[in-house]
Amino acid sequence: MSIAEISQDTHTTAGHTEPASTGAAAAGLQALRDWVDAIAALAQPDQVLWCNGSQRESDLLTKQMVAEGKLIKLNPEWRPNSYLARSAPSDVARVEGRTFICSEREDDAGPTNNWQDPASMRDELAGVFSGSMRGRTMYVVPFSMGPIGGPLSQLGVQVTDSAYAVLSMGIMTRTSDAVLDLIADGTPWVRAVHSVGAPLAPGEDDVAWPCNETKYIVQFPESREVWSYGSGYGGNALLAKKCIALRIASVMGRDEGWLAEHMLLIRVISPEGRSYHVAAAFPSACGKTNLAMLRPTIPGWRVETLGDDIVWLRPGEDGRMWAINPEAGFFGVAPGTGESTNVTAVETLWGNTIFTNVALRDDGDVWWEGLTDTPPAHLTDWEGNDWTPDSGRPAAHPNSRFTVGAAQCPAIASDWEDAVPLDAILFGGRRATNVPLVVEATDWTHGVFMGATISSEKTAAAEGTVGELRRDPFAMLPFCGYNMADYWAHWLRIGQELRFDRSPRMFQVNWFRKDDDGSFLWPGFGDNSRVIEWIIRRLDGDVPATETPIGRVPVPGDLNVDGLGLAEETLGKLFAIDAESWQAEADLTEEFFDSFGTKVPAALRAELASLRYRLRTS
Ligand code: GTP
Ligand code: SPV
Ligand code: MN
């Protein structure tokens, strides 16, 4: 039964009504139905509803959620068709400590992932999911990552007892009945099971954000399956995103010769009218959405948005690397998004947006730190409490987010659903010290070494201590679905499939280097276009570079800093390379590599040895 049918018959009780199937197409659908029935038998929802992602469906769901107190309708005068959700204070970000890669062999998960024997995990999950949807509706959400039927696309079905997850998946993926037709025809699909883990006893009142203190985010890579329990938030609950499009897809990519990456994707158009495609891997809350919507501050340059969080890369027969954004929306960090930093995002959020854990203005609009320079005199904070500027705490949660369709972005490329050939790959992170503004890799292997050794200060996007430095190779530490060292080897292999003169060039960037007083040395945001300009000049062979032990940096004077008023000394600090600190980094890299034992590709060990040699002799 569909949600539309249910709304016409308000007396409908439970029912496992399934989509109609026709003739020969029945086999693929039967497997889906059997799976849905099996999950329903385990989790025991009151009813099962099949979703199709239509506007009508989302209207009905939002209406129902507003009535239940799960969404606040924003003032349509300011923010039409937009809603605010407030999560439980214990359920505000991804839970990496409760995220598991349950591969058959422990070695295939590797030392950076939590592993548990799949059979024992399945037993445990059967226990927690048993009756976990009692008193609730189980929604069946068929979706495609990438355009439906597209050559690089993948299908999935998420069952969930969270209407919030259904609405969000409707924005972030292509949710559609057409997916069922492809499944009927035998197209493979990923199974994803989600429960907030808060069954309702008969007559029991629901809460605004049901969840469970116990959480499981479990990937079974071999069977291409995800089971998520206890959380309704972000990547824990919108299973198409990190669980499928990164963790499961990375394993598919390993097996099939492609890459699933935590990257943004943009088209940069030079003043001469030439287009370049750039992808960048930055860890969570380190600037992907912002760079994806970059408004260059230098004359003549333009940027079109293609994606802000996930990119799938595949070597083409032409020897180039082809890239798609498999998502259909943005689940972006709200704090720090404002007129002066990311006006494109602010414009994207004009309506049709779900906000989660931001503050509510007295006039029924939203606010968060950084949206405007001066906060409103009074707000309701993300927990529903009164707030004034001297409350001494943020009004919006640091990991508060907006969920909005990509098509609504004013900078979106008209062909954003198509694959594009990649010209450059950037690796970055938050590094207060040591890492220069931009460094070019000398070749593919050196670039893979750069990506593999990136470290970054932790942010509020996951549980843990903000600011703590950790290795985050390729920004994939929380998202690689298999052994990280095998993943590096896979990157090296992929490089060999590209034509030498057509493979993307690689760079490391750092917008976050700080001065002794703790202030950022680089203005960042729109001015990051200056770094992009240098990168493109390098691609075109227009400018030489200065060799350093860690890679190539701009020749003094080549980075366009016109009008920035940047002191010569500041520029010096942005590019300072301290050999001693880099030797210390190299020691830490060796320790890091050693934690993977013999799996680390010899080519990366060799890169480390050459780095040390260059540092010694520089
Ligand atoms: P996920 O969605 O978690 O994967 O994060 P993301 O990488 O898309 O992060 P996002 O672009 O949303 O940025 C997170 C925070 O970094 C925001 O508070 C931004 O204001 C800040 N930020 C982004 N770019 C820059 C920059 O160039 N300089 C500085 N100083 N801060 C930046
Ligand atoms: C991230 O943490 O990298 C995100 C947000 O993009 S979430 O989808 O919650 O993982
Ligand atoms: Mn992300």
PDB file of C-alpha atoms in Angstrom, residues 91 93-102 114 121 125 129 193-195 214-220 225-239 242-244 247 478:
ATOM      1  CA  ASP A  91      21.718  11.817  18.715  1.00  0.00           C
ATOM      2  CA  ALA A  93      26.231  13.131  14.703  1.00  0.00           C
ATOM      3  CA  ARG A  94      27.717   9.975  13.232  1.00  0.00           C
ATOM      4  CA  VAL A  95      28.812   7.410  15.820  1.00  0.00           C
ATOM      5  CA  GLU A  96      32.119   6.049  14.570  1.00  0.00           C
ATOM      6  CA  GLY A  97      32.640   3.941  17.696  1.00  0.00           C
ATOM      7  CA  ARG A  98      29.435   2.037  16.877  1.00  0.00           C
ATOM      8  CA  THR A  99      30.112   1.700  13.141  1.00  0.00           C
ATOM      9  CA  PHE A 100      31.145  -1.783  12.031  1.00  0.00           C
ATOM     10  CA  ILE A 101      32.518  -3.374   8.897  1.00  0.00           C
ATOM     11  CA  CYS A 102      31.530  -7.020   9.230  1.00  0.00           C
ATOM     12  CA  ASN A 114      35.605  -1.814  13.914  1.00  0.00           C
ATOM     13  CA  MET A 121      26.799  -9.609  14.464  1.00  0.00           C
ATOM     14  CA  LEU A 125      21.158  -7.590  15.254  1.00  0.00           C
ATOM     15  CA  PHE A 129      15.701  -5.559  15.728  1.00  0.00           C
ATOM     16  CA  VAL A 193      17.541  -1.812   7.175  1.00  0.00           C
ATOM     17  CA  HIS A 194      17.012   1.078   9.575  1.00  0.00           C
ATOM     18  CA  SER A 195      15.206   1.303  12.886  1.00  0.00           C
ATOM     19  CA  THR A 214      22.313   1.681  21.990  1.00  0.00           C
ATOM     20  CA  LYS A 215      23.410   2.169  18.410  1.00  0.00           C
ATOM     21  CA  TYR A 216      24.662  -0.029  15.597  1.00  0.00           C
ATOM     22  CA  ILE A 217      25.740   1.118  12.131  1.00  0.00           C
ATOM     23  CA  VAL A 218      26.675  -2.151  10.465  1.00  0.00           C
ATOM     24  CA  GLN A 219      27.937  -2.847   6.963  1.00  0.00           C
ATOM     25  CA  PHE A 220      28.149  -6.373   5.554  1.00  0.00           C
ATOM     26  CA  GLU A 225      23.932  -4.975   3.136  1.00  0.00           C
ATOM     27  CA  VAL A 226      23.500  -2.294   5.809  1.00  0.00           C
ATOM     28  CA  TRP A 227      21.784  -2.565   9.189  1.00  0.00           C
ATOM     29  CA  SER A 228      21.421   0.590  11.263  1.00  0.00           C
ATOM     30  CA  TYR A 229      19.822   0.775  14.701  1.00  0.00           C
ATOM     31  CA  GLY A 230      19.206   3.390  17.361  1.00  0.00           C
ATOM     32  CA  SER A 231      19.940   6.685  15.573  1.00  0.00           C
ATOM     33  CA  GLY A 232      17.827   8.949  13.372  1.00  0.00           C
ATOM     34  CA  TYR A 233      20.636  11.386  12.480  1.00  0.00           C
ATOM     35  CA  GLY A 234      22.420  12.031   9.184  1.00  0.00           C
ATOM     36  CA  GLY A 235      24.812   9.394   7.970  1.00  0.00           C
ATOM     37  CA  ASN A 236      23.574   7.031  10.704  1.00  0.00           C
ATOM     38  CA  ALA A 237      20.056   7.021   9.264  1.00  0.00           C
ATOM     39  CA  LEU A 238      20.115   8.190   5.623  1.00  0.00           C
ATOM     40  CA  LEU A 239      21.708   4.925   4.658  1.00  0.00           C
ATOM     41  CA  LYS A 242      27.823   7.152   3.935  1.00  0.00           C
ATOM     42  CA  CYS A 243      26.746   3.535   4.485  1.00  0.00           C
ATOM     43  CA  ILE A 244      25.950   2.731   0.847  1.00  0.00           C
ATOM     44  CA  ARG A 247      31.260   2.122   2.633  1.00  0.00           C
ATOM     45  CA  PRO A 478      35.187   6.683   8.727  1.00  0.00           C
TER      46      PRO A 478
END
